[in-house]
DNA sequence: CTAAAGTTACTTACCAGCAAGTAAGTTAAT
DNA sequence: ATTAACTTACTTGCTGGTAAGTAACTTTAG
């Protein structure tokens, strides 16, 4: 077995890397605004003043471009983070609220995820594995945060942790969709904070069942 | 002005109405499984054993078929309901939970809404007005239910009602997406009930802020 | 009641446009 | 001199929509 030469391939031409990023940014824009199925390589190519064949030269296929686009977005998100990893414990919940605040200033990014994650459930969609693993990972991280929090508050871990973890990601996604449809009516940051707080508190102190409100 | 003869147009041929419904059912299936942009008239036509031109004969255009498909789904939902209208007051929250239970048995329907609602935020999507008005209406109904509930519980309406209304719809949508991606891992009914309960209780009794958990 | 006339529900055939991908050539940097 | 970064030109396959025809059914006239 041979060591893979790490920097051997002179693919690292500075202008090339720059162009690739340009294309990836354009892809985020187009896939966000038109979807993967409906956005075209020519749309993307136009934005960076090359032809669609030029895009294919860099990324090989449309499908591969999509995958690299998703990976690219993720790594720039991580890069934004101070210390390379998402906070754990109760800090995570505050981090999620901050994320919502940040997101309300970048509709483009929000739209790619909203459109592509939903599109990914369609037949044989190339982005499906990406979103499957993304949600699995995120749910795991949120669940861990809940466990830490319960321990900290001296509460035995309730059975609701899994439902709550999924629910937190769910509200965030669902609010984003409504916000994209009605930017005026929905305050993404405020609503996200309210909902996350509601769910976190419900894990720690369940409160009455819904049926309690229906009979006097 | 002449009275429009109500039964004059013999468009109401029984077999025709049946065929139209067949096509609409097929459209739900195809748009759900492939999206609007990616699903084709030929796909739909195949399922009802006619040609794509036959589908166009009935619906005029692909776009119009989409719109009629969405309307068709809505009216069959209303028809399912005993008394033609969605319950108001606190009963609404229980109704939403029941909806989640029912939905967990019909992935097809869930998938159309999930895929199309997200796709609708893309440029000039024909279904956008449909989903805009749908969410506006639903948020209004949920907000009304909250007002009735607050009055019933003797609480002055808190400022969180709007955020809560959007959040309830949001969790339901978001959970559906995760459930479509991981049917094994997500219990749609259970998680929906948990989240709705959490949000309803948070409106009535806010509980501590998130930051309270981060400093001992 | 029947036959003609008209309408509906399609089919077949076609088109124009687009989209992804390929192949071969051209320019420019290393 | 190579190799990368493209462009131009083309192919292939699909897609929505149209046009024209046909068979079956419905309505109307006599």
CSV table of N, CA and C (backbone and C1' of nucleotides) in Angstrom, one decimal, chain A residues 16 19 50-51 58, chain D residues 4-8:
chain,number,residue,atom,x,y,z
A,16,UNK,N,-7.6,28.5,-9.7
A,16,UNK,CA,-8.5,27.4,-9.9
A,16,UNK,C,-9.4,27.3,-8.7
A,19,UNK,N,-11.9,29.9,-8.6
A,19,UNK,CA,-13.0,29.7,-9.5
A,19,UNK,C,-14.0,28.6,-9.0
A,50,UNK,N,-18.8,31.6,-17.4
A,50,UNK,CA,-18.2,30.6,-18.2
A,50,UNK,C,-19.3,29.8,-18.8
A,51,UNK,N,-19.0,28.8,-19.6
A,51,UNK,CA,-20.1,28.0,-20.2
A,51,UNK,C,-20.4,26.8,-19.3
A,58,UNK,N,-14.8,21.3,-14.1
A,58,UNK,CA,-14.4,21.4,-12.7
A,58,UNK,C,-15.1,20.3,-11.8
D,4,DA,P,-3.2,18.4,-15.4
D,4,DA,O5',-4.0,19.8,-15.1
D,4,DA,C5',-3.3,20.9,-14.4
D,4,DA,C4',-4.0,22.2,-14.8
D,4,DA,C3',-5.5,22.3,-14.6
D,4,DA,O3',-5.7,23.5,-13.9
D,4,DA,C1',-4.9,22.9,-16.8
D,5,DA,P,-7.2,23.8,-13.5
D,5,DA,O5',-7.7,24.7,-14.7
D,5,DA,C5',-7.3,26.0,-14.8
D,5,DA,C4',-7.9,26.7,-16.0
D,5,DA,C3',-9.5,26.6,-15.9
D,5,DA,O3',-10.0,27.9,-16.4
D,5,DA,C1',-8.7,25.7,-18.0
D,6,DC,P,-11.4,28.3,-15.9
D,6,DC,O5',-12.3,27.2,-16.6
D,6,DC,C5',-13.3,27.7,-17.6
D,6,DC,C4',-12.6,27.8,-19.0
D,6,DC,C3',-13.6,27.7,-20.2
D,6,DC,O3',-14.2,29.0,-20.4
D,6,DC,C1',-11.5,26.5,-20.6
D,7,DT,P,-15.6,29.1,-20.9
D,7,DT,O5',-15.4,28.9,-22.5
D,7,DT,C5',-14.4,29.7,-23.2
D,7,DT,C4',-14.4,29.3,-24.6
D,7,DT,C3',-15.8,29.2,-25.2
D,7,DT,O3',-15.8,29.9,-26.5
D,7,DT,C1',-14.7,27.1,-25.5
D,8,DT,P,-17.2,30.3,-27.2
D,8,DT,O5',-17.3,29.3,-28.4
D,8,DT,C5',-16.1,28.8,-29.0
D,8,DT,C4',-16.3,27.7,-30.0
D,8,DT,C3',-17.7,27.6,-30.5
D,8,DT,O3',-17.6,27.3,-31.9
D,8,DT,C1',-17.2,25.6,-29.4
